[in-house]
């Protein structure tokens, strides 16, 4: 590796600062090219996508359904005949000029129109103002258009908040770890540089139409870049401090530190990137696009961590690493390593018991989905509008199903529709595209609920044998849910296979990678179980979306293996020189501080997703944060070292390390309290 002297370090830092000036605006501009809307995410072969294509052959942006509801200002009163006539006259001035319908209880009127999706907030404001001209009534907006407007508004308001919360949490933890300002500022700067570079690349690709980016991808990329960049910075700084303890020359120390940390950093970035790239096999376009977005982000993290940060540390010199870690903290990791070495089998058995107890609650996490009006912030106007609509009309009024059938079968199809439980009304056949008849079916349940999806499945089964096609929002969500669940069966094994392959290449053995995958698997289900209990206590329900399970699985497997990469790569390096038992103790002593700090930071950054407006993103943040803490504080600190100690040299099967060949079968452990020769391990601790 090329020696990084001060002149080269200055040139590298200067280059990155120039790039920062050019790319930093894209961190905010990325929102300009984000996409939203369920229609854009549908699998092309889905039945509802075929209906959407027939209704919109030009593939233009489809307007969204909107329910305009009028109620008397005095709660509980009936709408008078005069008010009804006034509402009818006002409704004529709304888009589509739909005739309003009086509720069966006489206490509300509703008109379902279409609007947007362009300039949706302005359109809704105009519609609300027009509808409010009906005197002595209150106006409420509900349905997909109102939901989308509230969702877009919430995302636009929280993008900056998310970044501030994530960086703020990182800064607090770094200040506690380093007890100085300079090192945290360097780490935050590296994170912002990686984020700016990633956002610039994503903006360019999205602007050119090569890679769609939506709000969920933007939020996940933000927290992942901040968390991963910080982790890599802590790993490099800890190794640099260790190398500086053995030599005074900063350039030589940094060269050695980079040589030692580059393999685990690159393996970590590759693990996350390759795991996310398996989403390319998903049927959902939004999930397919997330894989490349994360891969680009991880490449930027690794590049900044192995170029800018080493150069900045060389320029800042020894003062950036002051003050040194207190001796009592370093002694704590030594005590943990020795205690694990004394009773490894009891340690790993106890860890597995704790993990199994948590994993037993994983079935509580239901993938039935959460309706959007329950997932949006409680103060959103569309939530209030939905509640008003559901009190007076069938809950699916704002977004009816669209059934297209041959004209000759229209009457029979309508009769079958009305016979399906859960269908409230079905319109008379209307002229549809390509000579087909079009029937609108209103459901009794909210259009994006699990029960509405069940109605769609029953309706399609009832229409079997006809040429009718079922579309509309409920059908689209049913197709999305089916595609997501089907994708799990393919993507999850692929993720495990990809991560296993990377571990085998990095560690040059087979048994240990299999153990690490198994440890990641059980800690994943422990995280699911723990999070499900938390959701039950907070909201009374552990229902979630299939995307929460899929994304949490991918992140936790990749990130959980990440920290084990940092640990076992160091253990293997020490074991080559000192044998496996001594290598485990040295590896735990030298990496526990930095990995524990990194885990806390990554958990904090993912926890920042709880400020996002959509419930399932907050749930992803919660599950991943819990999983990272479990992996950092239990799996990596106790379970994995205990397993390696118990297996001894057999850990590296089918190979044997040179130092272990002279040991008896099963290996030997150093005497209690004995220190292996070499540098004191405590000097490498980062906390």
XYZ file of C-alpha atoms in Angstrom:
687
model
C 0.000 0.000 0.000
C 1.274 3.475 -0.924
C 2.643 5.362 2.076
C 0.418 8.314 2.945
C 2.799 11.164 3.817
C 1.583 14.637 4.789
C 1.790 16.021 1.256
C -0.323 13.223 -0.166
C -2.689 13.444 2.785
C -3.211 17.161 2.167
C -3.939 16.502 -1.516
C -6.504 13.817 -0.657
C -8.295 16.029 1.875
C -8.305 18.956 -0.556
C -9.774 16.769 -3.311
C -12.574 15.592 -1.042
C -13.357 19.145 0.043
C -13.699 20.163 -3.604
C -15.983 17.191 -4.198
C -17.990 18.177 -1.131
C -18.668 21.626 -2.546
C -19.853 20.059 -5.799
C -21.999 17.257 -4.321
C -23.426 18.628 -1.058
C -26.459 20.343 -2.712
C -27.671 16.953 -3.934
C -28.321 15.825 -0.353
C -31.290 18.201 -0.337
C -32.099 18.011 -4.057
C -32.578 14.239 -4.001
C -36.145 14.856 -2.835
C -36.865 16.518 -6.209
C -36.615 13.186 -8.033
C -38.189 10.856 -5.471
C -41.188 8.865 -6.644
C -44.330 7.785 -4.852
C -47.563 5.988 -5.571
C -48.592 2.323 -5.535
C -49.154 2.104 -9.285
C -45.485 2.699 -10.066
C -44.537 -0.244 -7.795
C -46.842 -2.919 -9.252
C -45.368 -6.038 -10.853
C -46.005 -5.841 -14.586
C -47.793 -9.224 -14.647
C -50.213 -8.379 -11.826
C -53.911 -8.460 -12.711
C -54.429 -5.000 -11.245
C -51.577 -3.692 -13.412
C -53.377 -5.020 -16.496
C -56.517 -3.156 -15.446
C -54.498 0.028 -14.895
C -52.968 -0.390 -18.358
C -56.387 -0.771 -19.997
C -57.757 2.276 -18.199
C -54.640 4.303 -18.944
C -53.120 3.048 -22.230
C -51.018 6.200 -22.653
C -49.273 5.383 -19.358
C -49.886 8.933 -18.151
C -49.972 9.783 -14.462
C -53.352 8.589 -13.241
C -55.473 10.906 -11.103
C -56.103 9.699 -7.566
C -59.553 9.114 -6.012
C -60.618 11.707 -3.457
C -63.651 11.637 -1.172
C -65.139 15.025 -0.258
C -67.394 14.694 2.801
C -69.802 17.307 4.157
C -71.192 17.115 7.690
C -73.229 19.586 9.768
C -71.074 21.787 11.955
C -73.049 20.680 14.986
C -72.049 17.094 15.624
C -74.849 14.539 15.458
C -77.304 16.673 13.498
C -78.862 15.608 10.217
C -78.233 17.526 7.004
C -81.296 19.629 6.257
C -82.935 19.619 2.792
C -81.620 23.145 2.234
C -78.079 22.089 3.067
C -78.391 19.076 0.773
C -79.347 21.277 -2.143
C -76.512 23.686 -1.380
C -73.999 20.818 -1.286
C -75.293 19.542 -4.638
C -74.755 22.952 -6.209
C -71.248 23.238 -4.755
C -70.346 19.715 -5.926
C -71.066 20.735 -9.520
C -68.081 23.091 -9.329
C -65.694 20.323 -8.237
C -63.573 18.349 -10.745
C -65.674 15.664 -12.484
C -68.836 17.336 -11.188
C -69.829 14.160 -9.309
C -73.278 14.153 -7.696
C -72.986 13.868 -3.894
C -74.656 10.955 -2.087
C -76.528 11.267 1.205
C -75.468 8.881 3.969
C -78.064 6.332 5.153
C -78.126 8.056 8.553
C -78.716 11.443 6.910
C -75.782 13.026 8.777
C -73.254 13.340 5.926
C -72.920 13.674 2.153
C -70.054 12.426 0.016
C -68.769 12.997 -3.500
C -65.967 10.839 -4.922
C -63.875 12.664 -7.533
C -60.352 12.351 -8.943
C -57.465 14.781 -8.776
C -53.671 15.066 -9.034
C -51.181 13.579 -8.821
C -49.321 16.674 -10.069
C -49.495 19.700 -7.717
C -51.564 17.625 -5.312
C -51.354 19.979 -2.286
C -52.485 22.968 -4.359
C -55.281 20.938 -5.977
C -56.570 19.753 -2.615
C -56.444 23.266 -1.193
C -58.577 24.539 -4.092
C -61.036 21.659 -3.737
C -61.357 22.215 0.010
C -61.960 25.927 -0.512
C -64.641 25.270 -3.131
C -66.344 22.587 -1.050
C -66.310 24.814 2.033
C -68.499 27.379 0.261
C -71.489 25.257 1.313
C -72.601 27.257 4.345
C -73.099 25.711 7.790
C -71.238 22.497 6.893
C -67.808 21.128 7.703
C -65.644 19.668 4.916
C -63.382 16.626 5.233
C -61.103 15.040 2.616
C -60.289 11.329 2.566
C -59.132 8.634 0.187
C -55.900 7.930 -1.726
C -55.368 11.528 -2.889
C -55.672 12.921 0.649
C -53.473 10.140 2.035
C -50.800 10.769 -0.596
C -50.752 14.509 0.061
C -50.295 13.974 3.797
C -47.631 11.354 3.181
C -45.656 13.587 0.806
C -45.941 16.510 3.204
C -44.757 14.456 6.148
C -41.763 13.122 4.195
C -40.748 16.597 3.050
C -40.866 17.867 6.624
C -38.879 14.989 8.123
C -36.037 14.545 5.611
C -33.974 17.211 7.344
C -35.157 16.061 10.764
C -34.016 12.518 10.043
C -30.508 13.657 9.133
C -30.279 15.947 12.165
C -31.487 13.246 14.560
C -29.149 10.623 13.084
C -26.089 12.883 13.136
C -27.007 14.251 16.560
C -27.179 10.770 18.063
C -23.849 9.844 16.489
C -22.222 13.020 17.769
C -23.383 12.455 21.351
C -22.059 8.894 21.428
C -18.750 9.927 19.842
C -18.286 12.686 22.402
C -18.830 10.156 25.165
C -16.425 7.677 23.549
C -13.567 10.078 22.731
C -14.224 12.825 25.291
C -12.893 15.346 22.788
C -14.285 17.330 19.862
C -11.792 16.830 17.033
C -12.293 13.111 16.385
C -16.134 13.310 16.420
C -15.961 16.206 13.957
C -13.756 14.184 11.606
C -16.139 11.222 11.803
C -19.202 13.406 11.150
C -17.393 15.082 8.248
C -16.579 11.696 6.722
C -20.234 10.650 7.065
C -21.453 13.826 5.354
C -18.931 13.424 2.537
C -20.087 9.849 1.898
C -23.735 10.933 2.067
C -23.193 13.813 -0.357
C -21.397 11.562 -2.836
C -24.112 8.907 -2.598
C -26.937 11.451 -3.004
C -25.213 13.007 -6.020
C -24.928 9.604 -7.695
C -28.532 8.676 -6.877
C -29.814 12.053 -8.054
C -28.004 11.690 -11.379
C -29.357 8.180 -11.935
C -32.901 9.094 -10.878
C -32.893 12.247 -12.998
C -31.885 10.248 -16.066
C -34.553 7.617 -15.376
C -32.046 4.809 -14.784
C -32.819 4.232 -11.095
C -36.100 5.223 -9.422
C -35.719 6.539 -5.873
C -38.577 6.859 -3.401
C -38.959 8.161 0.134
C -38.205 4.830 1.791
C -34.959 4.421 -0.183
C -33.910 7.964 0.690
C -34.507 7.426 4.417
C -32.728 4.056 4.507
C -29.725 5.394 2.568
C -29.440 8.352 4.962
C -29.255 6.263 8.134
C -27.154 3.503 6.599
C -24.501 5.889 5.279
C -24.233 7.712 8.602
C -24.072 4.484 10.600
C -21.695 2.557 8.341
C -19.319 5.499 7.803
C -19.081 5.995 11.549
C -18.418 2.296 12.153
C -15.610 2.220 9.621
C -14.139 5.417 11.061
C -14.088 3.952 14.577
C -12.417 0.782 13.326
C -9.711 2.699 11.466
C -9.089 5.143 14.339
C -8.764 2.325 16.855
C -6.229 0.491 14.701
C -4.338 3.736 14.025
C -4.091 4.359 17.771
C -2.791 0.836 18.238
C -0.166 1.236 15.523
C 0.932 4.625 16.873
C 1.657 2.967 20.207
C 4.372 0.944 18.494
C 5.954 3.659 16.319
C 6.167 7.438 16.238
C 5.825 7.986 12.493
C 2.162 8.773 11.712
C 2.466 7.939 8.009
C 3.866 4.470 8.626
C 1.325 3.844 11.377
C -1.545 4.852 9.089
C -0.222 2.650 6.283
C -0.201 -0.312 8.654
C -3.644 0.600 9.997
C -5.133 0.839 6.503
C -3.542 -2.448 5.499
C -5.128 -4.111 8.541
C -8.588 -2.510 8.311
C -9.133 -2.433 4.551
C -10.075 -6.150 4.260
C -12.808 -6.084 6.958
C -14.109 -2.685 5.792
C -14.326 -3.808 2.169
C -15.824 -7.150 3.206
C -18.376 -5.342 5.356
C -19.383 -2.951 2.578
C -19.519 -5.821 0.086
C -21.656 -7.897 2.450
C -24.277 -5.156 2.822
C -24.183 -4.229 -0.867
C -24.403 -7.810 -2.147
C -27.108 -8.710 0.360
C -29.203 -5.751 -0.784
C -28.558 -6.526 -4.446
C -30.487 -9.780 -3.987
C -33.576 -7.528 -3.973
C -33.127 -7.448 -7.744
C -34.981 -10.787 -7.704
C -38.035 -9.166 -6.113
C -41.165 -8.722 -8.214
C -41.641 -5.203 -6.835
C -39.896 -2.382 -8.723
C -39.469 -0.318 -5.549
C -37.569 -3.151 -3.849
C -35.535 -3.821 -6.986
C -34.351 -0.190 -6.998
C -33.384 -0.207 -3.310
C -30.582 -2.747 -3.857
C -28.498 -0.619 -6.272
C -29.171 2.495 -4.176
C -27.707 0.866 -1.061
C -24.815 -0.650 -3.041
C -23.873 2.837 -4.306
C -24.119 4.210 -0.781
C -21.870 1.482 0.651
C -19.268 2.051 -2.065
C -19.181 5.731 -1.076
C -18.835 4.811 2.612
C -15.888 2.502 1.969
C -14.199 4.990 -0.365
C -14.407 7.874 2.109
C -13.346 5.675 5.024
C -10.221 4.425 3.245
C -9.162 7.717 1.617
C -10.400 10.889 3.299
C -10.320 9.673 6.886
C -6.765 8.234 6.812
C -5.528 11.469 5.239
C -7.334 13.595 7.821
C -5.954 11.509 10.701
C -2.410 11.838 9.370
C -2.768 15.620 9.105
C -4.278 15.984 12.572
C -1.648 13.773 14.166
C -1.629 12.310 17.652
C -3.857 14.989 19.207
C -6.921 13.621 17.411
C -6.598 10.394 19.431
C -6.402 12.110 22.812
C -7.395 11.464 25.510
C -6.484 7.803 25.721
C -9.059 5.283 26.904
C -9.239 4.916 30.677
C -7.518 1.841 32.049
C -10.653 0.593 33.806
C -12.491 0.355 30.462
C -9.664 -1.600 28.858
C -9.506 -3.826 31.931
C -13.229 -4.582 31.585
C -12.768 -6.084 28.125
C -9.829 -8.123 29.413
C -11.956 -9.510 32.254
C -14.728 -10.438 29.806
C -12.247 -12.215 27.545
C -10.750 -14.173 30.456
C -14.152 -15.085 31.897
C -15.283 -16.390 28.510
C -12.072 -18.425 28.182
C -12.657 -20.124 31.537
C -16.157 -21.499 30.759
C -16.796 -21.164 27.013
C -19.378 -23.947 26.807
C -21.500 -22.520 29.601
C -21.258 -19.066 28.037
C -22.440 -20.051 24.572
C -25.158 -22.345 25.944
C -26.473 -19.519 28.141
C -26.414 -17.097 25.208
C -28.373 -19.519 23.038
C -30.961 -19.946 25.804
C -31.479 -16.178 26.084
C -31.715 -15.827 22.307
C -34.162 -18.727 22.070
C -36.454 -17.126 24.650
C -36.575 -13.918 22.620
C -37.007 -15.788 19.341
C -40.016 -17.675 20.745
C -41.989 -14.401 20.548
C -41.192 -13.861 16.852
C -44.520 -15.405 15.666
C -46.272 -12.470 17.345
C -45.002 -10.246 14.510
C -47.832 -10.425 11.990
C -47.376 -9.543 8.303
C -51.034 -8.690 7.706
C -50.211 -5.055 6.959
C -51.299 -1.731 8.452
C -53.817 0.568 6.684
C -52.265 3.882 5.681
C -54.653 5.948 7.796
C -53.290 4.070 10.831
C -49.683 4.393 9.678
C -49.778 8.167 9.068
C -49.235 10.697 11.872
C -52.373 10.994 13.996
C -52.703 14.703 13.251
C -52.925 14.222 9.473
C -56.128 15.682 8.005
C -56.734 12.573 5.880
C -56.850 10.460 9.046
C -59.653 12.616 10.437
C -61.385 12.507 7.050
C -61.226 8.709 6.988
C -62.754 8.478 10.465
C -65.653 10.735 9.444
C -66.227 8.785 6.225
C -66.156 5.411 7.997
C -68.824 6.592 10.488
C -71.362 7.346 7.773
C -70.437 5.295 4.683
C -68.812 1.958 3.806
C -65.114 2.309 4.599
C -64.109 1.549 1.005
C -66.270 4.288 -0.533
C -63.337 6.541 -1.425
C -61.557 3.901 -3.496
C -63.866 1.344 -5.129
C -62.670 -1.708 -6.997
C -62.730 -1.479 -10.799
C -63.891 -4.635 -12.542
C -63.565 -4.881 -16.323
C -65.622 -7.578 -18.016
C -66.797 -8.417 -21.534
C -70.046 -6.593 -22.221
C -71.891 -9.887 -22.751
C -70.901 -11.071 -19.248
C -71.545 -7.767 -17.451
C -74.868 -8.704 -15.820
C -73.589 -12.084 -14.606
C -70.349 -10.505 -13.325
C -72.289 -7.859 -11.357
C -74.459 -10.545 -9.743
C -71.348 -12.486 -8.719
C -69.761 -9.325 -7.305
C -72.790 -8.556 -5.113
C -72.798 -12.139 -3.808
C -69.258 -11.854 -2.416
C -69.175 -11.145 1.349
C -67.543 -7.790 2.089
C -68.898 -6.016 -1.020
C -71.275 -3.198 -0.070
C -72.474 -2.013 -3.496
C -71.778 -2.544 -7.182
C -72.603 0.022 -9.849
C -74.547 -0.689 -12.984
C -72.204 -1.620 -15.864
C -70.622 1.407 -17.483
C -68.852 1.681 -20.871
C -65.208 0.722 -20.399
C -62.051 0.495 -22.530
C -61.816 -1.773 -25.578
C -65.543 -2.480 -25.614
C -65.552 -3.894 -22.082
C -68.035 -3.095 -19.353
C -66.766 -1.342 -16.223
C -68.262 -2.018 -12.791
C -67.322 -0.154 -9.608
C -67.567 -2.215 -6.405
C -67.500 -0.507 -3.008
C -66.108 -2.564 -0.119
C -67.309 -2.467 3.463
C -63.728 -2.379 4.763
C -60.946 0.139 4.296
C -59.464 -0.332 0.849
C -55.914 -0.973 2.127
C -56.834 -3.311 4.984
C -56.148 -7.044 5.260
C -59.885 -7.746 5.125
C -60.161 -5.810 1.858
C -57.384 -7.985 0.401
C -59.355 -11.059 1.458
C -62.427 -9.692 -0.342
C -60.329 -9.226 -3.493
C -59.192 -12.851 -3.339
C -62.764 -14.093 -2.816
C -63.989 -11.882 -5.651
C -61.372 -13.190 -8.072
C -62.225 -16.749 -7.101
C -65.921 -16.003 -7.693
C -65.151 -14.549 -11.135
C -63.089 -17.561 -12.203
C -64.283 -18.839 -15.540
C -65.161 -15.357 -16.766
C -62.833 -12.941 -18.511
C -63.330 -10.278 -15.856
C -60.297 -8.470 -14.409
C -60.239 -6.927 -10.926
C -58.319 -3.673 -10.406
C -58.361 -0.617 -8.200
C -56.426 0.236 -5.055
C -57.468 -2.803 -2.978
C -56.565 -5.126 -5.849
C -53.243 -3.369 -6.338
C -52.393 -3.724 -2.651
C -53.414 -7.392 -2.717
C -51.084 -7.982 -5.678
C -48.281 -6.100 -3.937
C -48.732 -8.132 -0.756
C -48.713 -11.432 -2.658
C -45.590 -10.447 -4.595
C -43.809 -9.373 -1.410
C -44.526 -12.630 0.405
C -43.513 -14.651 -2.666
C -40.260 -12.685 -2.901
C -39.345 -13.573 0.683
C -39.072 -17.245 -0.204
C -36.430 -16.494 -2.829
C -34.562 -13.494 -1.458
C -33.949 -14.693 2.103
C -32.018 -17.857 1.109
C -30.102 -15.802 -1.468
C -29.028 -13.310 1.205
C -27.728 -16.130 3.404
C -25.866 -17.701 0.476
C -24.248 -14.398 -0.531
C -23.145 -13.555 2.995
C -21.827 -17.088 3.524
C -19.763 -16.889 0.327
C -18.183 -13.583 1.393
C -17.327 -14.982 4.832
C -15.732 -18.091 3.319
C -13.551 -15.958 1.053
C -12.555 -13.616 3.889
C -11.869 -16.250 6.574
C -10.637 -19.028 4.248
C -12.553 -21.716 6.121
C -16.025 -23.261 6.168
C -17.112 -24.130 9.704
C -16.789 -20.661 11.244
C -18.769 -18.919 8.469
C -21.565 -21.451 8.976
C -21.566 -20.722 12.707
C -21.668 -16.971 12.082
C -24.632 -17.359 9.723
C -26.434 -19.488 12.318
C -25.731 -16.887 15.012
C -27.050 -14.116 12.769
C -30.167 -16.187 12.033
C -31.134 -16.784 15.659
C -30.338 -13.204 16.701
C -32.590 -12.048 13.840
C -35.580 -13.932 15.233
C -34.736 -12.704 18.721
C -34.925 -9.162 17.373
C -38.289 -9.923 15.744
C -39.634 -11.341 18.989
C -38.355 -8.486 21.139
C -39.696 -5.878 18.717
C -43.081 -7.638 18.537
C -43.415 -7.438 22.320
C -42.467 -3.753 22.189
C -45.034 -3.029 19.453
C -47.709 -4.832 21.487
C -46.943 -2.771 24.586
C -46.833 0.569 22.735
C -49.677 0.275 20.238
C -51.525 -2.893 21.232
C -50.746 -4.550 17.885
C -47.716 -6.264 16.353
C -49.077 -6.057 12.802
C -46.599 -4.935 10.188
C -45.889 -4.999 6.462
C -44.023 -7.804 4.652
C -41.441 -5.160 3.673
C -40.564 -4.690 7.354
C -39.701 -8.372 7.705
C -37.769 -8.473 4.429
C -35.719 -5.309 4.932
C -35.064 -6.085 8.602
C -33.904 -9.565 7.618
C -31.503 -8.269 4.969
C -30.101 -5.521 7.187
C -29.725 -7.622 10.314
C -28.066 -10.538 8.561
C -25.673 -8.212 6.735
C -25.015 -5.854 9.653
C -24.884 -8.649 12.222
C -22.246 -10.429 10.183
C -20.506 -7.053 9.810
C -19.428 -6.867 13.424
C -18.466 -10.504 13.436
C -16.288 -9.745 10.413
C -14.489 -7.069 12.423
C -14.068 -9.493 15.332
C -13.155 -12.766 13.634
C -10.849 -11.121 11.093
C -8.842 -9.785 14.046
C -9.062 -13.126 15.877
C -7.755 -14.943 12.830
C -4.878 -12.504 12.422
C -3.866 -12.969 16.058
C -4.441 -16.737 15.916
C -2.034 -17.083 12.997
C 0.723 -15.717 15.243
C -0.319 -16.961 18.700
C -2.756 -19.851 18.229
C -6.542 -19.873 18.405
C -7.080 -19.629 22.219
C -4.735 -16.667 22.582
C -6.057 -15.194 19.339
C -9.607 -15.130 20.715
C -8.559 -13.330 23.887
C -6.484 -10.796 21.976
C -9.258 -10.288 19.422
C -11.888 -9.662 22.093
C -9.635 -7.323 24.056
C -8.663 -5.216 21.053
C -12.009 -4.995 19.276
C -14.634 -4.983 22.042
C -14.406 -1.262 22.706
C -14.594 -0.133 19.103
C -17.268 -2.642 18.058
C -19.446 -1.892 21.082
C -19.271 1.817 20.334
C -19.953 1.155 16.653
C -22.959 -0.996 17.511
C -24.438 1.656 19.767
C -23.986 4.240 17.031
C -25.537 2.063 14.337
C -28.472 1.237 16.607
C -28.958 4.943 17.301
C -28.904 5.844 13.615
C -31.496 3.219 12.721
C -33.584 4.263 15.714
C -33.728 7.706 14.097
C -36.058 6.173 11.487
C -38.760 6.401 14.148
C -39.098 10.104 13.258
C -40.256 9.122 9.755
C -43.967 9.661 9.075
C -44.755 6.146 7.909
C -45.234 3.466 10.552
C -43.483 0.653 8.715
C -40.270 2.709 8.333
C -40.339 3.389 12.062
C -40.847 -0.342 12.626
C -37.831 -1.160 10.428
C -35.757 1.272 12.475
C -36.932 -0.304 15.730
C -36.349 -3.920 14.656
C -32.888 -3.210 13.230
C -31.842 -1.124 16.252
C -32.895 -3.912 18.635
C -31.180 -6.525 16.474
C -27.923 -4.572 16.278
C -27.843 -4.189 20.066
C -28.484 -7.910 20.556
C -25.751 -8.792 18.101
C -23.265 -6.275 19.486
C -23.706 -6.885 23.199
C -24.531 -10.599 23.274
C -23.662 -12.447 20.067
C -20.383 -10.746 19.239
C -19.170 -10.174 22.799
C -20.000 -13.605 24.269
C -21.542 -16.162 21.908
C -19.058 -16.109 19.011
C -15.867 -15.958 21.158
C -17.181 -18.774 23.370
C -17.944 -20.973 20.362
C -14.481 -20.402 18.888
C -12.807 -21.139 22.225
C -14.805 -24.322 22.682
C -13.988 -25.542 19.175
C -10.365 -24.477 19.360
C -8.305 -25.083 16.192
C -11.262 -26.978 14.678
C -12.860 -23.554 14.163
C -10.897 -23.088 10.945
C -11.926 -26.419 9.389
C -11.102 -27.661 6.827
C -7.827 -25.726 7.232
C -5.470 -25.508 10.221
C -3.579 -22.394 11.215
C 0.231 -22.816 11.403
C 0.371 -21.945 15.094
C -2.376 -24.453 15.933
C -0.720 -27.405 14.196
C 1.681 -27.907 17.134
C -1.186 -27.876 19.671
C -2.885 -31.062 20.874
C -6.153 -32.052 19.186
C -8.844 -29.698 20.426
C -6.275 -27.028 21.231
C -5.177 -25.667 24.601
C -6.022 -22.561 26.473
C -3.585 -20.206 28.112
C -3.394 -20.324 31.853
C -5.866 -18.155 33.714
C -4.649 -14.591 33.850
C -1.818 -15.245 31.430
C -1.079 -12.608 28.820
C 0.132 -13.569 25.393
C 3.386 -11.919 24.369
C 3.282 -8.762 22.323
C 1.838 -5.273 22.632
C -0.649 -4.685 25.447
C -4.105 -5.147 23.967
C -5.577 -2.363 26.064
C -3.924 0.304 23.949
C -6.252 -0.521 21.068
C -9.469 -0.038 22.930
C -11.646 2.714 21.609
C -13.861 3.212 24.599
